[in-house]
Tab-separated table of C-alpha atoms and ligand atoms in Angstrom:
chain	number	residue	atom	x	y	z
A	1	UNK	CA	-16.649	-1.693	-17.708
A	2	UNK	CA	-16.192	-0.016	-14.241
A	3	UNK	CA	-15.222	3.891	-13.957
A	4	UNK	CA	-12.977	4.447	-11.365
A	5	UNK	CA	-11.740	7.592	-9.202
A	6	UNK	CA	-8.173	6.800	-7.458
A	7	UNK	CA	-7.247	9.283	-4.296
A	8	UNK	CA	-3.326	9.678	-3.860
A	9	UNK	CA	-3.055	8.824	-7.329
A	10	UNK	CA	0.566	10.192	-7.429
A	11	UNK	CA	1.548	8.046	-4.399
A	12	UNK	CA	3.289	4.927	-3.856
A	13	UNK	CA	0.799	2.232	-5.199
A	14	UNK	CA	-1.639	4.788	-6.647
A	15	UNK	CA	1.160	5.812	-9.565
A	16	UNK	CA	2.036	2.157	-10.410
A	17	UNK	CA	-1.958	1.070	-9.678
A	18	UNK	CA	-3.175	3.484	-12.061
A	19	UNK	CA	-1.101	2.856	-15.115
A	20	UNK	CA	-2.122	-0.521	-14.666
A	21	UNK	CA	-5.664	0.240	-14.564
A	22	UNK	CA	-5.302	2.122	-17.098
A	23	UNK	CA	-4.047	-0.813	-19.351
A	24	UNK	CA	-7.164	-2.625	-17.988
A	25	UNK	CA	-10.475	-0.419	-18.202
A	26	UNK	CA	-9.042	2.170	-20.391
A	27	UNK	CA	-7.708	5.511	-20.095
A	28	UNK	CA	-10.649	7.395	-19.617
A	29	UNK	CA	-12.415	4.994	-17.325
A	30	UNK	CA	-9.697	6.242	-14.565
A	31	UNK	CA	-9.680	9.400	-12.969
A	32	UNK	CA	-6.624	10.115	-11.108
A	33	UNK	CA	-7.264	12.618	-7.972
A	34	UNK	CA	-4.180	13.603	-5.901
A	35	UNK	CA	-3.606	16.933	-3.824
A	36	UNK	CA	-0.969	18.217	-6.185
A	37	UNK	CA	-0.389	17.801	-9.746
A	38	UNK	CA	3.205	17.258	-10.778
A	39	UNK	CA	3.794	16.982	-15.014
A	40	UNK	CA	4.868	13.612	-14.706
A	41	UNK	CA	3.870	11.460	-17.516
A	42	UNK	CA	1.009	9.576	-15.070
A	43	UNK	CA	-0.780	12.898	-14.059
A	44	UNK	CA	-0.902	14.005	-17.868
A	45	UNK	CA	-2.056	10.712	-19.237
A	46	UNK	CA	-5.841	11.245	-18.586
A	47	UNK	CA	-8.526	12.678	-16.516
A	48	UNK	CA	-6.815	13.976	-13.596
A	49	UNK	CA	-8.092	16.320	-10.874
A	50	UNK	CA	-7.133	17.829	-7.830
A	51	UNK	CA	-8.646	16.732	-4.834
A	52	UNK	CA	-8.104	17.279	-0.760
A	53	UNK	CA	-10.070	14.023	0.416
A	54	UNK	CA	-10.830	16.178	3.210
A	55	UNK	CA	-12.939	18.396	1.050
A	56	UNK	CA	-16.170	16.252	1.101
A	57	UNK	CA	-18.043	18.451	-1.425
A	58	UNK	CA	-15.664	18.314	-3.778
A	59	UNK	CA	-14.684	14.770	-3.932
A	60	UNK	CA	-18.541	14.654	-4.333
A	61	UNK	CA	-18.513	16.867	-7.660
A	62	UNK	CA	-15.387	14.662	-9.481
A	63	UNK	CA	-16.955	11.503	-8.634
A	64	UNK	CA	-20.752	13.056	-9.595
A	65	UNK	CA	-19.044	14.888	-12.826
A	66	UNK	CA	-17.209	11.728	-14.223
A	67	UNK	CA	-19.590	9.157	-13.312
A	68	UNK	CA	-17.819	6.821	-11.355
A	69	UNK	CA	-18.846	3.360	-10.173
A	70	UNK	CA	-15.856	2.453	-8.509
A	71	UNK	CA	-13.834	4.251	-5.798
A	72	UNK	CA	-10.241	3.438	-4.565
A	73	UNK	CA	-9.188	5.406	-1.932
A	74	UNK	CA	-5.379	5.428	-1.437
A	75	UNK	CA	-5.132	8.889	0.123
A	76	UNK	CA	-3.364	8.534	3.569
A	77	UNK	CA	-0.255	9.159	5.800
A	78	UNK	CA	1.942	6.304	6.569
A	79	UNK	CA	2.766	4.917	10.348
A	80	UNK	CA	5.775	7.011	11.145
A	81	UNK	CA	4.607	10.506	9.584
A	82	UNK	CA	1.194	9.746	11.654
A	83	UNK	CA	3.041	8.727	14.944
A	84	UNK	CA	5.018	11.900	14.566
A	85	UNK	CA	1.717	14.361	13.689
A	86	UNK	CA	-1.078	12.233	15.146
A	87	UNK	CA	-3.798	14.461	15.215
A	88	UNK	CA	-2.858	15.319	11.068
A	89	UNK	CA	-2.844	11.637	10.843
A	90	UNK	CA	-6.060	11.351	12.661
A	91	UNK	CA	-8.063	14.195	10.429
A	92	UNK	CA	-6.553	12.960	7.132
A	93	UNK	CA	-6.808	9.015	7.336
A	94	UNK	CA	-9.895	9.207	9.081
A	95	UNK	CA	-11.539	12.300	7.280
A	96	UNK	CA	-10.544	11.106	4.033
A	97	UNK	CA	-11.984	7.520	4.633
A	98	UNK	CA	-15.337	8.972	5.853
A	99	UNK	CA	-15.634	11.380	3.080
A	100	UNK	CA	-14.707	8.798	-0.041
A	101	UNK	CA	-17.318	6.018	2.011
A	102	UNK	CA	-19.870	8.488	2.059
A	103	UNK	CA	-19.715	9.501	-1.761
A	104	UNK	CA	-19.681	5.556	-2.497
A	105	UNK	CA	-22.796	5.011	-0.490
A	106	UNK	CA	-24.440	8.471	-1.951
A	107	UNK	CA	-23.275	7.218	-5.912
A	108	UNK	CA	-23.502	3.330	-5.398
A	109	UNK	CA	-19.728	2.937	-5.611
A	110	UNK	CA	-17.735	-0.148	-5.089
A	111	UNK	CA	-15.038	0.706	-2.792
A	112	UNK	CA	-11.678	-0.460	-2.187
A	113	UNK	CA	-9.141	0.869	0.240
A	114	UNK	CA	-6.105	-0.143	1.838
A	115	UNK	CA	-5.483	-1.443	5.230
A	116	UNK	CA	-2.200	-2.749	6.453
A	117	UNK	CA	-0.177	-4.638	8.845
A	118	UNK	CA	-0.026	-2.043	10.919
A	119	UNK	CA	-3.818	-3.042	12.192
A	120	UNK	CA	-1.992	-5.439	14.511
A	121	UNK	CA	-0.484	-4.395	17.651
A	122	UNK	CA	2.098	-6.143	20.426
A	123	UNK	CA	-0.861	-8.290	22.009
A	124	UNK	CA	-1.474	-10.016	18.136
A	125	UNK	CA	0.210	-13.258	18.064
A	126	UNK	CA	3.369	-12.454	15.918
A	127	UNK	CA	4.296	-15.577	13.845
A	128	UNK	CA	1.193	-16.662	11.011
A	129	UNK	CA	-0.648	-13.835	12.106
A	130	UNK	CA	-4.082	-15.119	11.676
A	131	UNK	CA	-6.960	-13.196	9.829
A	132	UNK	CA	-9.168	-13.254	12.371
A	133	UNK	CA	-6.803	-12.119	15.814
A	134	UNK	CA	-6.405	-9.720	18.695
A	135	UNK	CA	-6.215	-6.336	16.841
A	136	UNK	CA	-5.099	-3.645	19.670
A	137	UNK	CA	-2.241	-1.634	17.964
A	138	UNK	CA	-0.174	0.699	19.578
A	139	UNK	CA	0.148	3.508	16.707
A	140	UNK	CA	-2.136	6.366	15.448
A	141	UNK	CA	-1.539	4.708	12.810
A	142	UNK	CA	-2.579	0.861	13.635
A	143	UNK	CA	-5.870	2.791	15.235
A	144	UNK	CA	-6.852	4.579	11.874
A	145	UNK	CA	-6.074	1.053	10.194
A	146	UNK	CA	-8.697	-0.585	12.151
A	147	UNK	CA	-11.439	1.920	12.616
A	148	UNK	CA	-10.874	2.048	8.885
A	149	UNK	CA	-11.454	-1.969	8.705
A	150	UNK	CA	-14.343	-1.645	10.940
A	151	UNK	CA	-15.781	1.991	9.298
A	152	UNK	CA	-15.771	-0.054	6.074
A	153	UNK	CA	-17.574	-3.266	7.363
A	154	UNK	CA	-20.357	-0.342	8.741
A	155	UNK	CA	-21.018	0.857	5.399
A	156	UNK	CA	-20.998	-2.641	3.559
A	157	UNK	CA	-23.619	-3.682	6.543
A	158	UNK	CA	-25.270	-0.463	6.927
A	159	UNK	CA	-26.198	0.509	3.617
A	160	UNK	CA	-25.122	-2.021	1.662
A	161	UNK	CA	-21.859	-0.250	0.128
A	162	UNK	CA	-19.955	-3.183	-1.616
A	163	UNK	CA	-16.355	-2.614	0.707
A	164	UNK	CA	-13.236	-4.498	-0.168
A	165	UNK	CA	-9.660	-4.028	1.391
A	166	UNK	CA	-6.429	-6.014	2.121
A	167	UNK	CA	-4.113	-5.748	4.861
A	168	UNK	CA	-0.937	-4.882	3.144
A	169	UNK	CA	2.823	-5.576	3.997
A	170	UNK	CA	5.595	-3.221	3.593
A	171	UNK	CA	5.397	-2.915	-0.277
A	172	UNK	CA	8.311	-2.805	-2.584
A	173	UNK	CA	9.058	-1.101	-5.653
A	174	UNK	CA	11.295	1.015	-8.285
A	175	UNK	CA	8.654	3.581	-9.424
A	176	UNK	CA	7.431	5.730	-7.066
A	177	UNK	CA	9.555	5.281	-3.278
A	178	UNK	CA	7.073	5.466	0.031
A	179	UNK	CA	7.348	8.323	1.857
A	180	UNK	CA	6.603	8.061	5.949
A	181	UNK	CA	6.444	4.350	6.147
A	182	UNK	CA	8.176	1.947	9.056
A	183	UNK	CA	8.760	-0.303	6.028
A	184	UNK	CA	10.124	2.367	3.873
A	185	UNK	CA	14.496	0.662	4.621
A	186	UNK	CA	13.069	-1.935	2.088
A	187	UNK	CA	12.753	0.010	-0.590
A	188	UNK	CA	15.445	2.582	0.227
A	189	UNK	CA	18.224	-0.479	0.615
A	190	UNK	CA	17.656	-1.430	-2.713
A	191	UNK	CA	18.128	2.406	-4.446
A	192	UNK	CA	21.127	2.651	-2.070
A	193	UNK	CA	22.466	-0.581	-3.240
A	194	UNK	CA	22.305	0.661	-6.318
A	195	UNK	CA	23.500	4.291	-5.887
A	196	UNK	CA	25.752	3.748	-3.553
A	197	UNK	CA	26.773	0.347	-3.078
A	198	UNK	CA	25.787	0.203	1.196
A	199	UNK	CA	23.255	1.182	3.135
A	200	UNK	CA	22.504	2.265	6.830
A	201	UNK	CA	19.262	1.144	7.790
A	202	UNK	CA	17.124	2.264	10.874
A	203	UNK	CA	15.507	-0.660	10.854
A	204	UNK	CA	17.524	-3.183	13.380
A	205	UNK	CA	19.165	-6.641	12.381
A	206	UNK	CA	16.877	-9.752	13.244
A	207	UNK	CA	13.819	-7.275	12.854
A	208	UNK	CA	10.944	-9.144	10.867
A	209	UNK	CA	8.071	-7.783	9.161
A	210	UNK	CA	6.280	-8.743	6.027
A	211	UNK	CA	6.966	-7.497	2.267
A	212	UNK	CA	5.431	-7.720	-1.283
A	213	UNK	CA	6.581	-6.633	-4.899
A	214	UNK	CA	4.467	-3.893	-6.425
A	215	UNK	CA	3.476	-6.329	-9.077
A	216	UNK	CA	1.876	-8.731	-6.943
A	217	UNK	CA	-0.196	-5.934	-4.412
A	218	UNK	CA	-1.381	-4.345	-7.925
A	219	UNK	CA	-2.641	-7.781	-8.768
A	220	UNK	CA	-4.376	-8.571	-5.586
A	221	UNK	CA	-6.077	-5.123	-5.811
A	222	UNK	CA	-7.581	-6.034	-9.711
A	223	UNK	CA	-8.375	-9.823	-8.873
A	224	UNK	CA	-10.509	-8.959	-5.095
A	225	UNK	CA	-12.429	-5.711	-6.615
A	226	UNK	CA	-13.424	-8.644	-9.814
A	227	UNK	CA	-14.146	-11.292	-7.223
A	228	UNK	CA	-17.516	-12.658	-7.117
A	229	UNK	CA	-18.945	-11.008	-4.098
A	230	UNK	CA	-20.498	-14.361	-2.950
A	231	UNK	CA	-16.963	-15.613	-2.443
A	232	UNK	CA	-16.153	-12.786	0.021
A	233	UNK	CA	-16.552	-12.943	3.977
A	234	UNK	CA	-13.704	-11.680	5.711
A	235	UNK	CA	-13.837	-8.387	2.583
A	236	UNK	CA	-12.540	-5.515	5.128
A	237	UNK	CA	-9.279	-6.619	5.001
A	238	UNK	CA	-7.795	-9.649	4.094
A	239	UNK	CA	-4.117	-10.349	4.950
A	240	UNK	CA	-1.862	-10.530	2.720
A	241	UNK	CA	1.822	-11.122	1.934
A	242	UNK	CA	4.687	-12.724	-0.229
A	243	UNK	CA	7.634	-12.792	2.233
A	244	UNK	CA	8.659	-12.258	5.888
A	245	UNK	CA	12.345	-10.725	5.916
A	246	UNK	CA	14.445	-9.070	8.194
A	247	UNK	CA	17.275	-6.050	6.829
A	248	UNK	CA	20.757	-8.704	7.350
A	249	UNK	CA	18.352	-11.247	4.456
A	250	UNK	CA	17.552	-8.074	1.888
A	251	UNK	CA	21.056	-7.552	2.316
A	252	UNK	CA	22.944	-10.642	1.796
A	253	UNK	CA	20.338	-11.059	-1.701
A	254	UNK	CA	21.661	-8.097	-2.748
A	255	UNK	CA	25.407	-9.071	-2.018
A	256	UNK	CA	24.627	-12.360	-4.548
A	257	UNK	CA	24.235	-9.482	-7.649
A	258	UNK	CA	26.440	-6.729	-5.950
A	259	UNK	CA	29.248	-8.850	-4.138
A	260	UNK	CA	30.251	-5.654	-2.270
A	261	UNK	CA	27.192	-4.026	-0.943
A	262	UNK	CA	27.384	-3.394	2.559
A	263	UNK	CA	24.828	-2.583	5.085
A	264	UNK	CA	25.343	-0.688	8.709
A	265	UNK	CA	22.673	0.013	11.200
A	266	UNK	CA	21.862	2.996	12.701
A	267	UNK	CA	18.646	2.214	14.587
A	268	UNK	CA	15.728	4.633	15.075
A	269	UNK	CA	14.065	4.528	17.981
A	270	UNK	CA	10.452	5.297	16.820
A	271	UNK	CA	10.478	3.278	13.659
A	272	UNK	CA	12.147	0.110	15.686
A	273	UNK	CA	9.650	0.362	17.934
A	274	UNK	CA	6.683	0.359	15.895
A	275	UNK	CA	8.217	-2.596	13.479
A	276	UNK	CA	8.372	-4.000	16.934
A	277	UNK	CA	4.697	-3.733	17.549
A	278	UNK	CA	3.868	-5.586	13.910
A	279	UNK	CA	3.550	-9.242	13.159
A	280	UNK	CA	6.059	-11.100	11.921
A	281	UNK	CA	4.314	-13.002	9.606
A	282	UNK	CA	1.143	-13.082	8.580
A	283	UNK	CA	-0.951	-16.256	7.386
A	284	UNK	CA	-2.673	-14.966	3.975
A	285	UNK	CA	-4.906	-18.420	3.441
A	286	UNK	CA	-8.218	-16.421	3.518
A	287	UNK	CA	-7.209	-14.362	0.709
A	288	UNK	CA	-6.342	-17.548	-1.093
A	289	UNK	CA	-9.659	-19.369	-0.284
A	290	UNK	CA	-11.928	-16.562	-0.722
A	291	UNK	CA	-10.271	-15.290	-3.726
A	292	UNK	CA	-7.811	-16.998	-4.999
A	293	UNK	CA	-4.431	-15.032	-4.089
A	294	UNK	CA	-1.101	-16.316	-4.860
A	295	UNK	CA	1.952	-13.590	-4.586
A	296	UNK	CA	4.625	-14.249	-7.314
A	297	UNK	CA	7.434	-12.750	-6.362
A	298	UNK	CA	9.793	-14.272	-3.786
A	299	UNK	CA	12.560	-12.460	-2.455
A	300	UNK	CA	14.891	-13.841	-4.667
A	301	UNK	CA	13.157	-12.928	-7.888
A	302	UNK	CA	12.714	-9.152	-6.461
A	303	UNK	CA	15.537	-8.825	-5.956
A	304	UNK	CA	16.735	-9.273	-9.492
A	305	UNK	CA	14.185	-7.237	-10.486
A	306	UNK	CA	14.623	-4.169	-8.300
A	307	UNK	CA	18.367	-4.324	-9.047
A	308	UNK	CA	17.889	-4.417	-12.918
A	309	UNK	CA	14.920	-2.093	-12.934
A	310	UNK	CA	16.766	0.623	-10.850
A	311	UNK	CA	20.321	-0.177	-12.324
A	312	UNK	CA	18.388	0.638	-15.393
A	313	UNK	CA	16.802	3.921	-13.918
A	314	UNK	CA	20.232	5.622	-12.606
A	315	UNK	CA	23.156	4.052	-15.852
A	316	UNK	CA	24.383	7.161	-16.675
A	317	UNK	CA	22.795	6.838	-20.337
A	318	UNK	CA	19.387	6.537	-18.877
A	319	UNK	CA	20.247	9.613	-15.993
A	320	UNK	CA	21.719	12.023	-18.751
A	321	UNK	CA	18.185	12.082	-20.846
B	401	AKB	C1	4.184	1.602	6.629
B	401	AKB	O1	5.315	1.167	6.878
B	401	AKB	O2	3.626	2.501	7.273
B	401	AKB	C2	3.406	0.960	5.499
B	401	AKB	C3	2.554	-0.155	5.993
B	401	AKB	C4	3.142	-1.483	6.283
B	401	AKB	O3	1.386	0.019	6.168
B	401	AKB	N1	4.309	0.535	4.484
């Protein structure tokens, strides 16, 4: 049974990823690390600790205290905070990554972190973005993304640290929203749908990037960190991704629950032009050879789910408890 330490824990995927694990290994086999506690109901569930993954000598101690075999290190700005503070973005992503490989390779860890989409650049061909491509991104971000792909594939060769990661899309979901992301009008559309009933988005019409339910990234996480390790070549990061969409086609599924949703645009500048710099859509066949992935979720299906899961969240029965 592995024992696993989680960075960002309180993020995005890290609050949805560890209740699942949770579920999976156990409680007490997870131990949630973020750089704030908050009381929600996921930082008081088990072992949780405090942890700046730039403070190598004390993500040392938690890992060394609670045994841990397994580290996932979620910890990290997201492309438009780290293309507004680069040199944060540079000293957080980076630091953090260095300091959580090097505690893996000191304690034998098996490692898993996240890379993204954003490890492409305008020179990557854009449509079916293959696994194996041009990778010269534009970003701070794109450039942590792929010295973190190629950091990780070090350590694996180097000293033998077993490294996984996948290259996610913009990731969708009703728990926890993104905070800093060029994806981030995905998730927001649907809360303002919701809320609301329209939605400006800063992300402009025609604009096409790749997406992925929460369910189906938590999945792929579980089912590459079991794989048989013989199975994996390409394991820092595989590309992944359930749908390629642009704001107009979020929008008009919405419209078939809420008939009179509307959507405006009200572009920005510095996110278009990084969604500009991404893929398209990217050709996840690796993943499914190597290790069998298969996203669920369509965007038909999330949609009904994100509407009933948030319509859920903000009834005023639910809101007034
Ligand atoms: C972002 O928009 O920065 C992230 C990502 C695609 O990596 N959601």
């Amino acid at each position: 049974m592995k024992k696993i330490l989680i960075t960002g824990a309180l993020g995005q995927i890290g609050s949805e990823l560890l209740v699942k694990l949770r579920e999976v290994y156990g409680t007490d086999h997870v131990v949630a690390t973020d750089i704030r506690k908050n009381d929600s109901e996921i930082a008081l569930s088990g072992p949780f600790e405090i942890l700046d993954v730039t403070d190598s000598k004390r993500m040392f101690e938690i890992a060394k205290n609670h045994q841990v075999d397994t580290i996932i290190h979620l910890a990290a700005l997201l492309s438009a905070t780290a293309e507004a503070k680069p040199l944060l973005a540079w000293n957080l992503n980076m630091g953090g990554l260095v300091n959580a490989l090097e505690v893996a390779r000191e304690l034998s860890c098996q490692f898993f972190t996240p890379s993204s989409i954003g490890a492409f650049g305008p020179t990557t061909p854009k449509e079916n973005t293959p696994q194996e491509t041009i990778q010269r991104p534009t970003t701070m971000y794109g450039v942590n993304k792929v010295a973190g792909e190629l950091l990780c594939d070090y350590y694996f060769h180097k000293f033998g640290v077993d490294t996984r990661g996948i290259r996610f899309p913009g990731l969708i979901s009703y728990v926890t929203p993104p905070g800093g992301g060029t994806t981030d009008y995905a998730v927001e559309i649907y809360y303002e749908a919701v809320k609301r009933g329209k939605y400006t988005s800063y992300i402009e019409k025609g604009t096409f990037m790749d997406m992925m339910y929460m369910p189906d990234a938590l999945k792929a996480i579980i089912t590459l960190m079991e794989a048989n390790a013989a199975q994996i070549k390409h394991r820092n990061a595989f590309n992944v991704t359930a749908m390629s969409v642009a704001p107009e086609m979020i929008a008009s599924e919405i419209r078939k629950h809420i008939p009179e949703f509307e959507i405006e645009y009200h572009v920005d500048p510095a996110r278009q032009a990084i969604a500009e710099s991404w893929p398209n859509s990217i050709d996840p066949s690796a993943a499914r050879e190597e290790w069998g992935f298969a996203a669920e979720y369509n965007l038909q299906t999330m949609t009904s789910d994100m509407l009933e899961k948030l319509s859920k969240k903000y009834s005023p029965s639910t809101m007034a408890k």
